[in-house]
């Protein structure tokens, strides 16, 4: 492969990496807020799925993308609220609640979609007005001719849909909120040692609800991105395990925002590679099967979790309902 | 006494939760403009109204018994095994390798070896996360989820590669030898003069599932090992004081759990498909969580819950013909509601019932 061609392939891969990472970033940050406050969330997948459906459905019905996004976020918030009521108010098992949410999302999206559009659970394809558009950043076309940096700016950084840039902005925002505000300090404390936060007169319940609802909004955006930006309609089970990859990325990032971005880009890169170059031939010696690339995020996460390469220590009060002492 | 009677805990609360779940699902059906009473009638009729329907119902119930028992055994050791899906898939590879290795003369000879193959592979796929939990402290829930995805990749790799039948386009193995054919309900009941549907996939694995339920009961409540598993699940610290090895309990209970999940492949791969296909588990591993919750982790409860869930699955397919506006995924909604109300919202139901009994007790 000559250099020019290699550069072109690299640009293509980088562009696709960003496109497929965005869902992971939204979901991963959602999980980050929730788990940092001590609430396990394996229902990221379900919340994204229900949002993907309602965004596409309402967008199609009203012809206006923002109504769709609002509906998607609202649906995801309802699920987040169920998770909150079950795991905070009624101190239920957070993992079981997450499993229930995934079941409900898989069922409801198809049942409602089937009755609504009569297309076996799919929504009709969305027209231009019902989707997000590519945004060309300033000077992208004039700078394209600049060697190397020009194409990188024009083809990789510019030309994405709005939610891509929103995702990239939410990463520093999350960092700032968690590490530079009182809200963030308390939220993290609620996930590490809720009793001490309670002693200080701060409501553990309120902070946990706040975290769970923020996760709801972020999953809502992730789902909206899937059906109106990465795709152009809702399809049955379209999240395809991305909520779980995001969970894996969260562990890989050891529950920190900037690392979360890196982990999502890495896992997105692996997805892009498996899409673009199914079977990779290594110097003509052997072939890496596409299934290996697809499984790599999960394998890496198991390795990290087992502490063979650095130790991932979750928030200490994660998964435990808080019982106020009387 | 300030606790409620045992029957309330074992029967009343699950029934209330179940009713709430059905009411909530009924509201969904109502919201899409259909009649929930009519829908449930169609489902029950479809599940029990013919020997064919019954055969499918019990076939699905067999799967759910295996995965439900798998979740329950792990639960008793306070391990949440969410990886039944992957364990069953890998167990299918184990069973397939055994079955394809010889030209089996008779199923009675093939079955025990296929069971061993499935149990070993399924157990192994659960034992790795168990080891990582016991020795390295990795959270079993996350690891078993990851192993589900890794299993899916392994299946894809094998069925597009070494195990693939070269004569088809599909990702599947060659058909199993005729000597490995398990007797179906039709074949077993015909000598008794009962004409059971020929099309239903119900086979001898159903009896294997009942046997497994009995063995799990015997293990957990009648043996020293079972006592250790339950003691460990009740209190890890207490069990350690009593000299019970945490490592041993985690490994054994998870291995048994994975092996039980693996038995699903005997029912589906050996009993029905008679070849290994890629996505034969079809979510039964996750349904096992609902079954175990509903059945209160007791084999008897699990048998009953499995039959209920089998009815739902089979009834869901029936909806397709009678009420085409309701898709069969309504079953997922009902299952989700059952998991929500019996599992996550248990306290919401339990609290008021406990209070009621307390008041009645004081009043008396």
XYZ file of C-alpha atoms in Angstrom:
690
model
C 0.000 0.000 0.000
C 1.538 3.339 -0.955
C 1.688 6.302 1.384
C -1.066 8.382 -0.212
C -3.460 5.496 -0.147
C -2.527 4.680 3.426
C -3.204 8.286 4.427
C -6.607 8.142 2.752
C -7.505 4.913 4.547
C -6.321 6.395 7.847
C -8.551 9.453 7.333
C -11.491 7.216 6.527
C -10.875 5.122 9.631
C -10.476 8.176 11.859
C -13.689 9.687 10.533
C -15.618 6.482 11.073
C -14.090 6.023 14.533
C -15.560 9.355 15.581
C -18.935 8.544 14.060
C -19.327 5.239 15.882
C -17.749 6.439 19.156
C -20.354 9.092 19.835
C -23.022 6.661 21.051
C -20.447 5.068 23.317
C -19.417 8.458 24.706
C -22.976 9.442 25.607
C -23.701 6.067 27.212
C -20.356 5.876 28.965
C -20.763 9.315 30.537
C -24.308 8.357 31.548
C -22.909 5.328 33.318
C -20.185 7.498 34.834
C -22.659 9.852 36.527
C -24.811 6.993 37.752
C -22.043 4.767 39.047
C -20.095 7.634 40.584
C -23.193 8.249 42.713
C -23.306 4.594 43.685
C -26.017 3.333 41.325
C -25.052 0.500 38.972
C -26.640 0.922 35.600
C -26.770 -2.033 33.250
C -29.881 -0.495 31.701
C -27.887 1.948 29.526
C -28.701 -0.248 26.554
C -32.452 -0.167 27.199
C -32.577 3.574 27.783
C -30.745 4.253 24.524
C -32.976 1.850 22.650
C -36.221 3.439 23.832
C -34.848 6.884 23.044
C -33.695 5.816 19.580
C -37.216 4.617 18.892
C -39.114 7.628 20.199
C -36.732 10.085 18.568
C -37.245 8.487 15.166
C -40.989 7.938 15.632
C -41.861 11.431 16.830
C -39.452 13.036 14.387
C -41.157 11.182 11.552
C -44.650 11.967 12.814
C -44.090 15.684 13.397
C -41.536 16.261 10.676
C -39.387 18.134 13.144
C -36.174 16.678 14.544
C -36.179 18.583 17.830
C -39.584 17.241 18.833
C -38.122 13.823 18.210
C -35.070 14.458 20.359
C -37.274 15.821 23.155
C -39.469 12.718 23.004
C -36.431 10.448 23.002
C -34.937 12.122 26.049
C -38.321 12.052 27.801
C -38.686 8.305 27.175
C -35.184 7.653 28.441
C -35.952 9.783 31.517
C -39.039 7.705 32.297
C -36.854 4.604 32.314
C -34.252 6.378 34.423
C -36.982 7.299 36.869
C -38.148 3.666 37.081
C -34.549 2.685 37.818
C -34.367 5.412 40.453
C -37.620 4.465 42.157
C -36.672 0.784 42.195
C -33.084 1.163 43.324
C -33.167 4.317 45.453
C -36.650 4.630 46.943
C -37.473 0.933 47.245
C -33.839 -0.171 47.713
C -34.250 -2.920 45.163
C -31.457 -4.749 43.403
C -29.945 -2.287 40.911
C -28.729 -4.991 38.569
C -32.121 -6.669 38.368
C -33.761 -3.315 37.751
C -31.345 -2.761 34.873
C -32.154 -6.158 33.389
C -35.874 -5.327 33.612
C -35.316 -2.029 31.799
C -33.482 -3.787 28.969
C -36.314 -6.287 28.594
C -38.931 -3.528 28.617
C -37.094 -1.498 26.007
C -36.632 -4.481 23.674
C -40.327 -5.289 23.985
C -41.917 -1.850 24.031
C -40.028 -0.448 21.027
C -41.220 -3.284 18.801
C -44.759 -3.552 20.226
C -45.424 0.180 19.953
C -43.570 0.543 16.651
C -45.437 -2.390 15.127
C -48.838 -0.997 16.128
C -47.876 2.548 15.098
C -46.197 2.114 11.727
C -47.169 -1.466 10.732
C -43.642 -2.185 9.609
C -42.775 -4.998 11.982
C -41.232 -2.687 14.563
C -39.243 -0.422 12.261
C -39.998 3.244 11.756
C -40.279 4.554 8.201
C -37.047 6.033 6.828
C -36.543 9.622 7.953
C -36.405 12.425 5.427
C -33.809 15.191 5.558
C -35.842 17.501 7.789
C -36.272 14.707 10.289
C -32.558 14.042 10.726
C -29.479 15.896 11.846
C -27.297 17.406 9.158
C -23.595 17.509 8.684
C -22.027 20.683 9.928
C -19.153 22.127 7.947
C -16.799 23.956 10.271
C -15.479 27.377 9.133
C -12.855 27.327 6.371
C -13.077 23.551 6.006
C -13.203 23.823 2.232
C -10.541 26.488 1.868
C -8.122 24.687 4.173
C -8.600 21.312 2.497
C -5.667 21.974 0.185
C -3.204 22.461 3.029
C -1.067 19.315 3.033
C -1.849 16.682 5.699
C -3.517 18.980 8.244
C -6.023 20.274 5.667
C -7.680 16.935 4.922
C -7.586 16.007 8.624
C -9.455 19.188 9.493
C -11.876 19.001 6.578
C -12.637 15.279 6.582
C -12.137 14.121 10.165
C -12.860 17.098 12.416
C -15.353 18.980 10.268
C -18.431 17.582 8.600
C -20.086 15.749 11.499
C -23.617 15.997 12.812
C -24.469 18.334 15.664
C -24.620 15.629 18.330
C -21.022 14.632 17.595
C -19.836 18.057 18.715
C -22.262 17.981 21.650
C -20.703 14.696 22.810
C -17.212 16.138 22.549
C -18.278 19.146 24.629
C -19.988 17.060 27.288
C -16.704 15.357 28.178
C -14.990 18.491 29.550
C -18.308 19.607 31.012
C -18.592 16.350 32.929
C -15.021 16.699 34.173
C -15.697 20.244 35.320
C -18.977 19.318 36.990
C -17.517 16.341 38.847
C -14.182 17.795 39.920
C -14.666 21.539 40.102
C -18.133 22.069 41.585
C -19.725 21.411 44.940
C -22.392 19.352 43.201
C -19.743 17.074 41.743
C -17.866 16.652 45.007
C -21.037 15.653 46.785
C -22.115 13.382 43.978
C -18.819 11.510 44.119
C -18.996 11.369 47.915
C -22.461 9.827 47.717
C -20.966 6.994 45.712
C -17.991 6.486 47.997
C -19.331 7.023 51.493
C -22.994 7.977 51.632
C -23.154 7.860 55.423
C -20.649 10.698 55.783
C -22.488 12.813 53.222
C -25.689 12.174 55.109
C -24.049 13.239 58.375
C -23.061 16.497 56.724
C -26.746 17.173 56.120
C -26.792 16.459 52.388
C -29.591 14.317 51.000
C -28.153 11.103 49.576
C -31.458 10.323 47.904
C -31.609 13.641 46.074
C -28.053 13.341 44.706
C -28.607 9.773 43.603
C -31.788 10.764 41.798
C -29.947 13.672 40.163
C -27.244 11.314 38.926
C -29.732 8.747 37.609
C -31.697 11.453 35.768
C -28.560 12.950 34.216
C -27.788 9.444 32.995
C -31.289 9.381 31.535
C -30.698 12.569 29.546
C -27.337 11.367 28.244
C -28.720 7.975 27.201
C -31.528 9.880 25.520
C -28.987 11.807 23.443
C -27.104 8.609 22.636
C -30.261 6.945 21.396
C -31.269 10.020 19.408
C -27.868 9.989 17.721
C -28.260 6.349 16.731
C -31.561 6.695 14.896
C -31.231 10.184 13.419
C -27.517 10.700 12.824
C -25.684 7.402 12.565
C -28.763 5.846 10.989
C -31.858 7.236 9.314
C -34.626 5.223 10.962
C -35.231 3.043 13.977
C -34.486 -0.661 13.603
C -35.262 -3.451 16.030
C -32.485 -3.874 18.646
C -30.453 -1.184 16.904
C -28.322 -0.492 19.975
C -26.811 -3.950 19.399
C -24.954 -4.179 22.703
C -23.439 -0.677 22.558
C -24.766 0.044 26.058
C -22.658 -2.837 27.309
C -19.574 -1.771 25.355
C -20.013 1.634 27.006
C -20.135 -0.095 30.380
C -16.927 -1.865 29.456
C -15.386 1.451 28.414
C -16.386 2.919 31.763
C -14.450 0.228 33.615
C -11.574 0.587 31.183
C -11.540 4.311 31.994
C -11.686 3.576 35.712
C -14.706 5.838 36.074
C -12.941 9.042 34.920
C -14.299 11.379 32.188
C -11.209 12.017 30.020
C -10.199 8.392 30.125
C -13.801 7.553 29.243
C -13.420 9.569 26.053
C -10.195 7.729 25.235
C -11.714 4.320 25.987
C -14.760 5.076 23.836
C -12.546 6.224 20.966
C -10.459 3.065 21.311
C -13.518 0.811 21.284
C -15.014 2.901 18.480
C -11.762 2.460 16.556
C -12.064 -1.310 16.932
C -15.644 -1.150 15.647
C -14.560 1.003 12.698
C -11.739 -1.418 11.871
C -14.059 -4.416 11.958
C -16.451 -2.579 9.629
C -13.859 -1.317 7.167
C -11.339 -4.152 7.138
C -13.118 -7.375 8.174
C -10.202 -9.792 8.090
C -6.800 -8.233 8.631
C -3.832 -9.961 7.094
C -0.707 -9.426 9.173
C 2.292 -9.223 6.822
C 0.979 -12.220 4.924
C 1.725 -14.428 7.924
C -1.693 -14.950 9.468
C -5.119 -13.433 9.443
C -6.871 -11.725 12.356
C -10.512 -12.800 12.127
C -13.146 -10.065 12.332
C -14.699 -11.751 15.368
C -11.504 -11.181 17.317
C -11.581 -7.448 16.625
C -15.246 -7.386 17.628
C -14.590 -9.235 20.885
C -11.463 -7.243 21.758
C -13.272 -4.533 23.803
C -14.771 -7.213 26.027
C -11.520 -9.146 26.333
C -9.612 -5.968 27.224
C -12.222 -5.129 29.850
C -11.970 -8.554 31.458
C -8.191 -8.201 31.564
C -8.411 -4.741 33.121
C -11.071 -5.842 35.581
C -8.937 -8.765 36.669
C -6.204 -6.298 37.528
C -3.567 -7.805 35.247
C -2.960 -4.368 33.735
C -3.630 -1.712 36.338
C -6.454 -2.145 38.800
C -9.965 -0.850 38.194
C -11.527 0.004 41.528
C -15.186 0.964 41.324
C -16.851 3.556 43.560
C -16.979 1.959 46.988
C -20.704 2.252 47.701
C -21.665 1.123 44.191
C -24.675 -1.159 44.032
C -25.679 -0.798 47.658
C -28.939 0.880 48.569
C -28.433 3.525 51.239
C -30.324 2.949 54.449
C -30.448 5.974 56.696
C -29.648 5.201 60.292
C -32.386 5.912 62.719
C -44.179 -12.682 66.118
C -43.748 -9.697 63.873
C -43.068 -11.510 60.624
C -45.646 -12.552 58.128
C -46.487 -16.225 57.695
C -44.421 -18.276 55.277
C -47.228 -18.846 52.810
C -47.543 -15.092 52.329
C -43.861 -14.842 51.470
C -43.817 -17.860 49.172
C -47.222 -17.603 47.487
C -49.001 -14.332 48.167
C -46.232 -11.852 47.339
C -45.212 -13.505 44.055
C -48.872 -13.625 43.041
C -49.413 -9.943 43.805
C -46.243 -9.034 41.884
C -47.344 -11.203 38.989
C -50.731 -9.527 38.923
C -49.170 -6.075 38.940
C -46.910 -7.123 36.071
C -49.858 -8.374 34.051
C -51.885 -5.239 34.787
C -48.995 -3.028 33.671
C -48.550 -5.093 30.493
C -52.308 -4.957 29.929
C -52.114 -1.175 30.025
C -49.494 -1.278 27.273
C -51.779 -3.441 25.124
C -54.637 -1.062 25.857
C -52.469 1.895 24.848
C -51.881 0.459 21.377
C -55.646 0.114 20.999
C -56.088 -3.616 21.557
C -58.049 -5.642 24.074
C -55.714 -7.152 26.713
C -58.298 -9.706 27.892
C -58.680 -10.979 24.353
C -54.892 -11.071 23.958
C -54.345 -13.147 27.088
C -57.130 -15.514 26.044
C -55.476 -16.035 22.662
C -52.132 -16.629 24.373
C -53.451 -19.185 26.859
C -55.396 -20.993 24.151
C -52.363 -21.017 21.889
C -50.146 -22.333 24.670
C -52.412 -25.063 26.043
C -55.216 -25.545 23.520
C -53.618 -28.320 21.460
C -50.934 -30.944 21.935
C -48.845 -28.975 19.452
C -49.206 -25.792 21.524
C -48.545 -27.714 24.723
C -45.519 -29.349 23.127
C -44.008 -25.989 22.285
C -44.913 -24.566 25.702
C -43.135 -27.380 27.531
C -40.214 -27.247 25.104
C -39.624 -23.591 25.969
C -40.307 -24.366 29.637
C -37.487 -26.937 29.483
C -35.059 -24.231 28.401
C -36.217 -21.879 31.137
C -35.963 -24.593 33.797
C -32.306 -25.088 32.926
C -31.428 -21.393 32.863
C -33.641 -20.639 35.880
C -31.943 -23.347 37.925
C -28.589 -22.009 36.756
C -29.361 -18.513 38.028
C -30.808 -19.920 41.276
C -27.802 -22.056 42.204
C -25.521 -19.055 41.731
C -27.961 -16.834 43.619
C -27.795 -19.137 46.641
C -24.063 -18.431 46.809
C -24.891 -14.744 46.337
C -23.434 -14.724 42.830
C -25.473 -13.006 40.135
C -24.762 -15.093 37.045
C -26.001 -13.003 34.143
C -23.954 -15.072 31.700
C -26.319 -17.983 31.089
C -26.657 -16.850 27.506
C -22.961 -17.316 26.749
C -22.575 -20.440 28.873
C -25.414 -22.154 27.016
C -23.923 -21.147 23.649
C -20.460 -22.502 24.474
C -22.039 -25.636 25.947
C -23.658 -26.126 22.562
C -20.157 -26.351 21.092
C -19.239 -28.956 23.714
C -22.292 -31.080 22.974
C -21.756 -30.729 19.233
C -18.117 -31.824 19.379
C -19.106 -34.940 21.313
C -21.992 -35.778 18.991
C -20.005 -35.260 15.800
C -16.996 -37.220 17.105
C -18.606 -40.646 16.680
C -21.271 -42.310 14.627
C -23.408 -43.000 17.689
C -25.283 -46.310 17.546
C -28.085 -45.239 19.904
C -29.246 -42.016 21.553
C -29.132 -43.601 25.021
C -25.383 -43.894 24.586
C -24.914 -40.483 22.977
C -26.981 -38.548 25.530
C -24.828 -39.022 28.653
C -21.683 -38.099 26.748
C -23.335 -35.087 25.133
C -24.501 -33.998 28.593
C -20.927 -34.275 29.838
C -19.619 -32.276 26.901
C -22.214 -29.551 27.396
C -21.722 -29.451 31.176
C -17.943 -29.225 30.885
C -17.979 -26.438 28.292
C -20.802 -24.474 29.961
C -19.262 -24.957 33.372
C -15.877 -23.817 32.123
C -17.373 -20.659 30.577
C -18.802 -19.813 34.022
C -15.727 -20.945 35.945
C -13.415 -18.374 34.351
C -15.468 -15.388 35.631
C -15.821 -17.262 38.936
C -12.054 -17.600 39.225
C -11.572 -13.920 38.401
C -14.156 -13.027 41.060
C -12.675 -15.305 43.711
C -8.993 -14.590 43.102
C -8.870 -11.149 41.482
C -12.035 -9.528 42.805
C -13.514 -8.712 39.391
C -17.232 -8.167 39.623
C -18.962 -11.362 38.471
C -21.850 -9.474 36.853
C -19.629 -7.446 34.558
C -17.363 -10.369 33.710
C -20.259 -12.672 32.854
C -21.800 -9.951 30.652
C -18.463 -9.607 28.842
C -18.284 -13.384 28.477
C -21.682 -13.373 26.774
C -20.278 -11.139 24.052
C -17.029 -13.061 23.820
C -19.074 -16.260 23.475
C -21.038 -14.714 20.611
C -17.759 -13.898 18.848
C -16.411 -17.409 19.465
C -19.590 -18.900 18.009
C -19.333 -16.667 14.955
C -15.693 -17.627 14.491
C -16.250 -21.376 14.832
C -19.420 -21.560 12.742
C -17.882 -19.547 9.918
C -14.672 -21.548 10.190
C -13.737 -25.006 11.382
C -17.224 -26.136 12.396
C -19.015 -24.797 9.332
C -20.893 -27.132 7.059
C -19.117 -26.558 3.713
C -22.272 -27.405 1.764
C -24.412 -24.460 2.915
C -24.183 -20.696 3.003
C -25.413 -20.560 6.593
C -23.215 -20.418 9.665
C -24.076 -23.882 10.951
C -22.603 -27.346 11.390
C -23.506 -30.455 9.448
C -26.584 -32.360 10.584
C -25.995 -34.702 13.517
C -25.841 -38.484 12.894
C -29.183 -40.247 13.108
C -27.996 -42.265 16.089
C -27.903 -39.092 18.184
C -31.573 -38.298 17.596
C -33.361 -37.811 20.928
C -36.859 -39.297 21.267
C -39.571 -36.667 20.904
C -42.765 -36.545 22.916
C -44.595 -37.917 19.892
C -42.312 -40.945 19.695
C -42.346 -41.557 23.443
C -46.110 -41.295 23.868
C -47.180 -43.230 20.758
C -46.558 -46.687 22.345
C -48.862 -45.633 25.194
C -51.602 -44.937 22.703
C -51.404 -41.176 23.133
C -51.320 -39.247 19.883
C -49.078 -36.278 20.699
C -48.349 -33.671 18.041
C -45.565 -34.679 15.678
C -44.518 -31.113 14.918
C -43.895 -30.016 18.520
C -40.216 -30.020 19.496
C -40.808 -31.340 23.029
C -38.349 -34.152 23.693
C -36.808 -36.237 26.415
C -34.810 -33.230 27.664
C -37.955 -32.177 29.522
C -37.462 -35.155 31.829
C -33.791 -34.241 32.137
C -34.868 -30.755 33.288
C -37.159 -32.223 35.959
C -34.320 -34.484 37.078
C -31.993 -31.479 37.281
C -34.583 -29.633 39.388
C -34.685 -32.564 41.793
C -30.879 -32.805 41.895
C -30.563 -29.085 42.606
C -33.062 -29.406 45.449
C -31.173 -32.409 46.802
C -27.826 -30.667 46.491
C -28.891 -27.427 48.153
C -31.043 -28.770 50.984
C -29.802 -32.315 51.585
C -26.029 -32.250 51.268
C -23.157 -30.745 53.189
C -21.941 -28.907 50.079
C -25.372 -27.378 49.515
C -25.479 -26.269 53.119
C -22.087 -24.609 52.682
C -23.276 -22.858 49.518
C -26.357 -21.470 51.262
C -24.388 -20.533 54.370
C -21.889 -18.685 52.195
C -24.735 -16.887 50.438
C -26.298 -15.852 53.732
C -23.125 -14.528 55.265
C -19.709 -14.666 53.711
C -18.057 -13.784 57.008
C -20.020 -16.346 58.977
C -19.187 -19.030 56.454
C -15.496 -18.180 56.651
C -15.593 -18.545 60.451
C -17.166 -21.951 59.965
C -14.168 -22.930 57.864
C -15.902 -22.786 54.498
C -13.557 -21.800 51.675
C -14.928 -18.861 49.703
C -12.859 -19.840 46.672
C -14.227 -23.365 46.669
C -17.868 -22.273 47.025
C -17.642 -19.618 44.302
C -15.937 -21.997 41.884
C -18.246 -24.952 42.513
C -21.510 -23.017 42.531
C -20.613 -21.138 39.354
C -19.437 -24.296 37.610
C -22.725 -26.012 38.453
C -24.582 -22.899 37.335
C -22.807 -22.840 33.974
C -23.295 -26.579 33.515
C -27.037 -26.213 34.164
C -27.310 -23.355 31.676
C -25.425 -25.607 29.273
C -28.137 -28.273 29.474
C -30.259 -25.923 27.362
C -28.120 -26.961 24.422
C -29.177 -30.603 24.907
C -32.799 -29.524 24.478
C -32.281 -27.146 21.571
C -29.184 -28.306 19.693
C -29.428 -32.050 20.196
C -33.192 -32.372 20.712
C -34.616 -29.903 18.195
C -32.146 -28.433 15.657
C -29.930 -31.529 15.382
C -27.094 -29.252 14.290
C -25.359 -26.263 15.873
C -26.604 -22.878 14.692
C -25.308 -19.509 15.786
C -28.043 -17.915 17.853
C -29.846 -20.907 19.292
C -30.067 -19.572 22.869
C -32.379 -16.713 21.832
C -32.416 -14.851 25.136
C -33.344 -17.866 27.270
C -30.312 -17.148 29.448
C -31.799 -13.800 30.438
C -35.301 -15.231 30.885
C -33.700 -17.543 33.464
C -33.188 -14.488 35.677
C -36.927 -13.777 35.614
C -37.732 -17.435 36.215
C -35.442 -17.644 39.240
C -36.877 -14.432 40.680
C -40.438 -15.562 40.127
C -39.709 -19.027 41.516
C -38.003 -17.613 44.613
C -34.849 -19.602 43.744
C -36.529 -22.871 44.731
C -36.701 -25.759 42.230
C -40.465 -26.181 42.666
C -41.054 -22.482 42.121
C -38.708 -22.563 39.130
C -40.623 -25.446 37.502
C -43.895 -23.527 37.878
C -42.392 -20.243 36.702
C -40.780 -21.977 33.699
C -44.117 -23.356 32.589
C -45.664 -19.890 32.923
C -42.849 -18.366 30.854
C -43.083 -21.205 28.336
C -46.777 -20.417 27.957
C -45.961 -16.760 27.405
C -43.399 -17.495 24.713
C -45.587 -19.952 22.837
C -48.693 -17.760 23.335
C -46.771 -14.811 21.905
C -46.253 -16.624 18.605
C -49.947 -17.402 18.524
C -50.817 -13.692 18.741
C -49.267 -13.256 15.308
C -52.190 -15.112 13.695
C -55.108 -13.997 15.821
C -54.235 -10.376 16.608
C -51.750 -9.205 13.988
C -51.633 -5.724 15.493
C -49.839 -7.054 18.585
C -46.305 -8.244 17.857
C -44.906 -11.220 19.709
C -42.424 -8.957 21.492
C -45.246 -8.173 23.916
C -43.855 -11.231 25.708
C -40.647 -9.297 26.373
C -42.739 -6.524 27.911
C -44.508 -8.993 30.213
C -41.184 -10.606 31.133
C -39.672 -7.193 31.806
C -42.607 -6.232 34.011
C -42.319 -9.508 35.940
C -38.597 -8.926 36.514
C -39.344 -5.359 37.579
C -42.133 -6.170 40.024
C -40.856 -9.460 41.479
C -37.216 -8.431 41.486
C -36.434 -4.750 41.627
C -39.676 -3.535 43.199
C -39.993 -6.443 45.634
C -39.906 -4.119 48.624
C -42.736 -2.026 47.214
C -45.046 -5.049 47.368
C -43.525 -6.631 50.468
C -43.654 -3.512 52.660
C -47.431 -2.979 52.612
C -48.164 -6.725 52.886
C -45.898 -7.024 55.930
C -47.595 -4.037 57.532
C -50.997 -5.517 56.855
C -50.071 -8.771 58.563
C -48.571 -6.887 61.475
C -51.794 -4.937 61.945
C -53.922 -8.074 61.675
C -51.692 -9.768 64.213
C -52.008 -6.909 66.674
C -55.738 -6.703 66.140
C -56.253 -10.379 66.863
